[in-house]
């Protein structure tokens, strides 16, 4: 009989949609998602050039204990991102080189953990994307039960199993599984708009055309006034 604490099957973002969304920055997706879904900045890449893209495989653990992460690794599918609610604990690492090597071998796309890791230099050499609140040399225990495949809160954001995950140098953004496909045209338009605006600035058009109206709306300028 399967434990109710472990949900093994759930819908995932289709691989083709993951691939299309992977070309965007976290900031682009956060903007077109309504400026929401970005995890707290404490969760960041071990190295700025790391990027993780995939579907969330959620894990809930007690601080300092990684028993359920080991269980999750045995259940995750290639392309999944382990998204782990470690309660923000920084007193012990929940994962290190051995576990990360196994994740990479299993085809797991990366790890996002509201907790600490260790062996940062070795993980960097592996080119395996890891986003955490930091590092700590202390090892974890493997004693306490948790949950797999349930909604978790990581970096202040609710993450459901199967949600879309993208992390880069700016941080990690979460987009609901049902929503990500509809955001792709908006993301493409935003990239084009920003490209056009940067080109205009480089030509000397540095003025923000919306600024005066925004200042008047905020009461900084009177009607008819301009900077």
mmCIF file of C-alpha atoms in Angstrom:
data_model
loop_
_atom_site.group_PDB
_atom_site.id
_atom_site.type_symbol
_atom_site.label_atom_id
_atom_site.label_comp_id
_atom_site.label_asym_id
_atom_site.label_seq_id
_atom_site.Cartn_x
_atom_site.Cartn_y
_atom_site.Cartn_z
ATOM 1 C CA UNK A 1 0.000 0.000 0.000
ATOM 2 C CA UNK A 2 1.410 3.397 -1.010
ATOM 3 C CA UNK A 3 1.829 5.977 1.729
ATOM 4 C CA UNK A 4 -0.582 8.928 1.418
ATOM 5 C CA UNK A 5 2.453 11.125 2.037
ATOM 6 C CA UNK A 6 3.891 10.084 -1.330
ATOM 7 C CA UNK A 7 2.082 11.048 -4.527
ATOM 8 C CA UNK A 8 3.808 9.241 -7.370
ATOM 9 C CA UNK A 9 1.896 10.453 -10.408
ATOM 10 C CA UNK A 10 0.768 13.918 -11.473
ATOM 11 C CA UNK A 11 0.452 15.907 -14.672
ATOM 12 C CA UNK A 12 3.582 17.631 -15.937
ATOM 13 C CA UNK A 13 4.218 20.455 -18.393
ATOM 14 C CA UNK A 14 4.714 18.786 -21.801
ATOM 15 C CA UNK A 15 8.359 18.483 -22.830
ATOM 16 C CA UNK A 16 7.792 20.591 -25.953
ATOM 17 C CA UNK A 17 6.455 23.477 -23.871
ATOM 18 C CA UNK A 18 9.371 23.186 -21.436
ATOM 19 C CA UNK A 19 11.737 23.413 -24.386
ATOM 20 C CA UNK A 20 10.023 26.506 -25.792
ATOM 21 C CA UNK A 21 9.971 28.245 -22.422
ATOM 22 C CA UNK A 22 13.597 27.404 -21.677
ATOM 23 C CA UNK A 23 14.914 30.149 -23.967
ATOM 24 C CA UNK A 24 13.526 32.932 -21.772
ATOM 25 C CA UNK A 25 14.999 34.601 -18.722
ATOM 26 C CA UNK A 26 13.350 34.206 -15.330
ATOM 27 C CA UNK A 27 12.700 37.966 -15.323
ATOM 28 C CA UNK A 28 10.791 37.804 -18.612
ATOM 29 C CA UNK A 29 8.536 35.016 -17.408
ATOM 30 C CA UNK A 30 7.959 36.679 -14.036
ATOM 31 C CA UNK A 31 6.920 39.913 -15.772
ATOM 32 C CA UNK A 32 4.452 38.295 -18.166
ATOM 33 C CA UNK A 33 3.079 36.182 -15.308
ATOM 34 C CA UNK A 34 1.977 39.374 -13.583
ATOM 35 C CA UNK A 35 5.209 40.125 -11.705
ATOM 36 C CA UNK A 36 4.640 37.177 -9.448
ATOM 37 C CA UNK A 37 5.936 33.654 -8.974
ATOM 38 C CA UNK A 38 9.543 34.585 -8.244
ATOM 39 C CA UNK A 39 11.036 32.945 -5.173
ATOM 40 C CA UNK A 40 12.656 35.029 -2.456
ATOM 41 C CA UNK A 41 16.118 36.189 -3.462
ATOM 42 C CA UNK A 42 17.716 34.085 -0.737
ATOM 43 C CA UNK A 43 17.340 31.141 -3.101
ATOM 44 C CA UNK A 44 19.992 31.642 -5.744
ATOM 45 C CA UNK A 45 22.316 29.735 -8.035
ATOM 46 C CA UNK A 46 25.525 28.371 -6.563
ATOM 47 C CA UNK A 47 27.220 29.973 -9.593
ATOM 48 C CA UNK A 48 25.716 32.797 -11.698
ATOM 49 C CA UNK A 49 26.010 30.869 -14.966
ATOM 50 C CA UNK A 50 23.782 28.035 -13.747
ATOM 51 C CA UNK A 51 20.336 27.700 -15.338
ATOM 52 C CA UNK A 52 17.667 25.171 -14.459
ATOM 53 C CA UNK A 53 14.531 24.439 -16.478
ATOM 54 C CA UNK A 54 11.974 21.685 -15.957
ATOM 55 C CA UNK A 55 8.901 20.520 -14.091
ATOM 56 C CA UNK A 56 8.603 20.564 -10.327
ATOM 57 C CA UNK A 57 8.953 17.354 -8.340
ATOM 58 C CA UNK A 58 8.103 18.582 -4.861
ATOM 59 C CA UNK A 59 9.624 17.387 -1.604
ATOM 60 C CA UNK A 60 8.797 18.467 1.945
ATOM 61 C CA UNK A 61 11.386 17.685 4.627
ATOM 62 C CA UNK A 62 12.062 18.541 8.236
ATOM 63 C CA UNK A 63 14.996 20.933 8.752
ATOM 64 C CA UNK A 64 18.322 19.123 8.542
ATOM 65 C CA UNK A 65 16.907 15.769 7.406
ATOM 66 C CA UNK A 66 17.154 14.462 3.823
ATOM 67 C CA UNK A 67 15.444 11.061 4.072
ATOM 68 C CA UNK A 68 12.624 12.078 1.727
ATOM 69 C CA UNK A 69 14.998 13.615 -0.797
ATOM 70 C CA UNK A 70 16.583 10.196 -1.282
ATOM 71 C CA UNK A 71 13.101 8.728 -1.765
ATOM 72 C CA UNK A 72 12.185 11.486 -4.231
ATOM 73 C CA UNK A 73 15.298 10.843 -6.308
ATOM 74 C CA UNK A 74 14.190 7.263 -6.826
ATOM 75 C CA UNK A 75 10.752 8.407 -8.032
ATOM 76 C CA UNK A 76 11.566 11.488 -10.128
ATOM 77 C CA UNK A 77 11.553 11.344 -13.914
ATOM 78 C CA UNK A 78 14.151 12.738 -16.322
ATOM 79 C CA UNK A 79 13.501 16.438 -16.784
ATOM 80 C CA UNK A 80 12.075 16.917 -13.302
ATOM 81 C CA UNK A 81 13.477 19.578 -10.987
ATOM 82 C CA UNK A 82 13.619 18.616 -7.326
ATOM 83 C CA UNK A 83 11.920 21.497 -5.505
ATOM 84 C CA UNK A 84 12.571 21.000 -1.814
ATOM 85 C CA UNK A 85 11.036 22.811 1.137
ATOM 86 C CA UNK A 86 13.897 22.623 3.638
ATOM 87 C CA UNK A 87 12.308 25.331 5.817
ATOM 88 C CA UNK A 88 15.132 27.743 5.033
ATOM 89 C CA UNK A 89 17.446 25.916 7.424
ATOM 90 C CA UNK A 90 21.130 26.779 7.089
ATOM 91 C CA UNK A 91 22.551 24.698 9.935
ATOM 92 C CA UNK A 92 23.159 21.584 7.835
ATOM 93 C CA UNK A 93 23.442 20.681 4.173
ATOM 94 C CA UNK A 94 20.660 18.516 2.777
ATOM 95 C CA UNK A 95 22.557 17.487 -0.370
ATOM 96 C CA UNK A 96 26.131 17.252 -1.612
ATOM 97 C CA UNK A 97 28.256 15.826 -4.406
ATOM 98 C CA UNK A 98 27.146 12.206 -4.023
ATOM 99 C CA UNK A 99 23.443 13.012 -4.255
ATOM 100 C CA UNK A 100 23.941 15.590 -6.998
ATOM 101 C CA UNK A 101 25.950 13.097 -9.048
ATOM 102 C CA UNK A 102 23.119 10.596 -8.712
ATOM 103 C CA UNK A 103 20.580 13.244 -9.728
ATOM 104 C CA UNK A 104 22.595 14.081 -12.814
ATOM 105 C CA UNK A 105 22.906 10.415 -13.752
ATOM 106 C CA UNK A 106 19.149 9.957 -13.331
ATOM 107 C CA UNK A 107 18.427 12.816 -15.725
ATOM 108 C CA UNK A 108 17.021 15.113 -13.054
ATOM 109 C CA UNK A 109 17.248 18.627 -14.483
ATOM 110 C CA UNK A 110 18.406 20.353 -11.309
ATOM 111 C CA UNK A 111 17.698 21.128 -7.673
ATOM 112 C CA UNK A 112 15.942 24.091 -6.058
ATOM 113 C CA UNK A 113 16.129 23.905 -2.286
ATOM 114 C CA UNK A 114 14.988 26.217 0.486
ATOM 115 C CA UNK A 115 17.913 25.030 2.562
ATOM 116 C CA UNK A 116 21.644 24.455 2.345
ATOM 117 C CA UNK A 117 23.922 22.239 0.288
ATOM 118 C CA UNK A 118 27.616 21.416 0.452
ATOM 119 C CA UNK A 119 30.521 20.498 -1.846
ATOM 120 C CA UNK A 120 29.897 23.674 -3.835
ATOM 121 C CA UNK A 121 33.128 23.536 -5.833
ATOM 122 C CA UNK A 122 32.543 19.957 -6.932
ATOM 123 C CA UNK A 123 28.939 20.727 -7.897
ATOM 124 C CA UNK A 124 30.182 23.652 -9.964
ATOM 125 C CA UNK A 125 32.634 21.383 -11.773
ATOM 126 C CA UNK A 126 29.784 18.974 -12.532
ATOM 127 C CA UNK A 127 27.855 21.736 -14.324
ATOM 128 C CA UNK A 128 24.739 20.580 -12.488
ATOM 129 C CA UNK A 129 22.329 23.435 -11.684
ATOM 130 C CA UNK A 130 21.679 23.914 -7.981
ATOM 131 C CA UNK A 131 19.784 26.797 -6.374
ATOM 132 C CA UNK A 132 19.849 27.062 -2.582
ATOM 133 C CA UNK A 133 19.924 29.497 0.332
ATOM 134 C CA UNK A 134 23.616 28.798 0.810
ATOM 135 C CA UNK A 135 26.099 26.189 1.932
ATOM 136 C CA UNK A 136 27.054 24.463 5.163
ATOM 137 C CA UNK A 137 29.592 21.667 5.716
ATOM 138 C CA UNK A 138 27.438 19.851 8.289
ATOM 139 C CA UNK A 139 25.797 16.681 7.030
ATOM 140 C CA UNK A 140 22.080 15.869 7.445
ATOM 141 C CA UNK A 141 20.231 13.152 9.315
ATOM 142 C CA UNK A 142 18.112 10.530 7.566
ATOM 143 C CA UNK A 143 15.510 9.847 10.224
ATOM 144 C CA UNK A 144 12.400 11.970 9.807
ATOM 145 C CA UNK A 145 9.453 11.372 7.467
ATOM 146 C CA UNK A 146 8.185 14.021 5.067
ATOM 147 C CA UNK A 147 6.077 14.271 1.935
ATOM 148 C CA UNK A 148 6.607 13.888 -1.809
ATOM 149 C CA UNK A 149 4.407 15.151 -4.626
ATOM 150 C CA UNK A 150 2.368 17.494 -2.436
ATOM 151 C CA UNK A 151 2.216 21.301 -2.710
ATOM 152 C CA UNK A 152 5.130 22.989 -0.956
ATOM 153 C CA UNK A 153 6.148 26.542 -0.152
ATOM 154 C CA UNK A 154 9.668 27.347 -1.311
ATOM 155 C CA UNK A 155 11.085 30.849 -1.108
ATOM 156 C CA UNK A 156 7.643 32.194 -0.258
ATOM 157 C CA UNK A 157 6.019 30.734 -3.383
ATOM 158 C CA UNK A 158 3.557 27.865 -3.501
ATOM 159 C CA UNK A 159 4.807 25.160 -5.849
ATOM 160 C CA UNK A 160 2.560 22.362 -7.039
ATOM 161 C CA UNK A 161 3.965 19.155 -8.505
ATOM 162 C CA UNK A 162 4.222 19.523 -12.273
ATOM 163 C CA UNK A 163 4.567 23.320 -12.263
ATOM 164 C CA UNK A 164 7.100 24.935 -14.592
ATOM 165 C CA UNK A 165 10.414 25.935 -12.998
ATOM 166 C CA UNK A 166 13.081 28.212 -14.437
ATOM 167 C CA UNK A 167 16.062 29.547 -12.549
ATOM 168 C CA UNK A 168 18.971 31.671 -13.716
ATOM 169 C CA UNK A 169 21.340 34.322 -12.364
ATOM 170 C CA UNK A 170 18.399 36.479 -11.242
ATOM 171 C CA UNK A 171 16.648 33.749 -9.251
ATOM 172 C CA UNK A 172 13.908 31.159 -9.626
ATOM 173 C CA UNK A 173 10.443 31.698 -11.065
ATOM 174 C CA UNK A 174 7.514 29.290 -10.788
ATOM 175 C CA UNK A 175 4.669 29.243 -13.326
ATOM 176 C CA UNK A 176 1.556 27.131 -12.869
ATOM 177 C CA UNK A 177 1.466 24.095 -15.144
ATOM 178 C CA UNK A 178 -1.828 25.172 -16.696
ATOM 179 C CA UNK A 179 -0.571 28.702 -17.407
ATOM 180 C CA UNK A 180 2.905 28.414 -18.901
ATOM 181 C CA UNK A 181 1.885 27.685 -22.505
ATOM 182 C CA UNK A 182 -0.359 30.761 -22.675
ATOM 183 C CA UNK A 183 2.525 32.968 -21.516
ATOM 184 C CA UNK A 184 4.887 32.032 -24.332
ATOM 185 C CA UNK A 185 3.504 34.520 -26.919
ATOM 186 C CA UNK A 186 3.582 37.245 -24.257
ATOM 187 C CA UNK A 187 7.176 36.380 -23.412
ATOM 188 C CA UNK A 188 8.172 36.552 -27.089
ATOM 189 C CA UNK A 189 6.521 39.966 -27.434
ATOM 190 C CA UNK A 190 8.203 41.285 -24.298
ATOM 191 C CA UNK A 191 11.618 40.186 -25.517
ATOM 192 C CA UNK A 192 11.006 41.971 -28.825
ATOM 193 C CA UNK A 193 9.720 45.110 -27.090
ATOM 194 C CA UNK A 194 12.757 45.228 -24.815
ATOM 195 C CA UNK A 195 15.109 44.646 -27.741
ATOM 196 C CA UNK A 196 13.484 47.523 -29.604
ATOM 197 C CA UNK A 197 13.658 49.809 -26.576
ATOM 198 C CA UNK A 198 17.343 49.096 -25.975
ATOM 199 C CA UNK A 199 18.056 49.815 -29.632
ATOM 200 C CA UNK A 200 16.216 53.148 -29.325
ATOM 201 C CA UNK A 201 18.201 54.066 -26.207
ATOM 202 C CA UNK A 202 21.430 53.314 -28.025
ATOM 203 C CA UNK A 203 20.296 55.713 -30.748
ATOM 204 C CA UNK A 204 19.907 58.418 -28.097
ATOM 205 C CA UNK A 205 16.191 58.103 -27.260
ATOM 206 C CA UNK A 206 16.709 57.756 -23.498
ATOM 207 C CA UNK A 207 13.513 59.465 -22.271
ATOM 208 C CA UNK A 208 10.914 57.280 -20.554
ATOM 209 C CA UNK A 209 7.765 58.403 -22.361
ATOM 210 C CA UNK A 210 5.452 57.158 -19.613
ATOM 211 C CA UNK A 211 7.260 58.985 -16.788
ATOM 212 C CA UNK A 212 5.455 62.357 -16.759
ATOM 213 C CA UNK A 213 2.018 60.732 -16.766
ATOM 214 C CA UNK A 214 3.048 58.395 -13.951
ATOM 215 C CA UNK A 215 4.392 61.310 -11.896
ATOM 216 C CA UNK A 216 1.147 63.230 -12.391
ATOM 217 C CA UNK A 217 -0.892 60.192 -11.397
ATOM 218 C CA UNK A 218 1.217 59.883 -8.258
ATOM 219 C CA UNK A 219 0.683 63.547 -7.400
ATOM 220 C CA UNK A 220 4.330 64.483 -7.867
ATOM 221 C CA UNK A 221 3.525 66.744 -10.818
ATOM 222 C CA UNK A 222 0.425 68.871 -11.300
ATOM 223 C CA UNK A 223 -1.769 68.510 -14.365
ATOM 224 C CA UNK A 224 0.000 70.116 -17.289
ATOM 225 C CA UNK A 225 3.408 70.025 -15.608
ATOM 226 C CA UNK A 226 6.348 68.105 -16.971
ATOM 227 C CA UNK A 227 9.818 67.350 -15.723
#
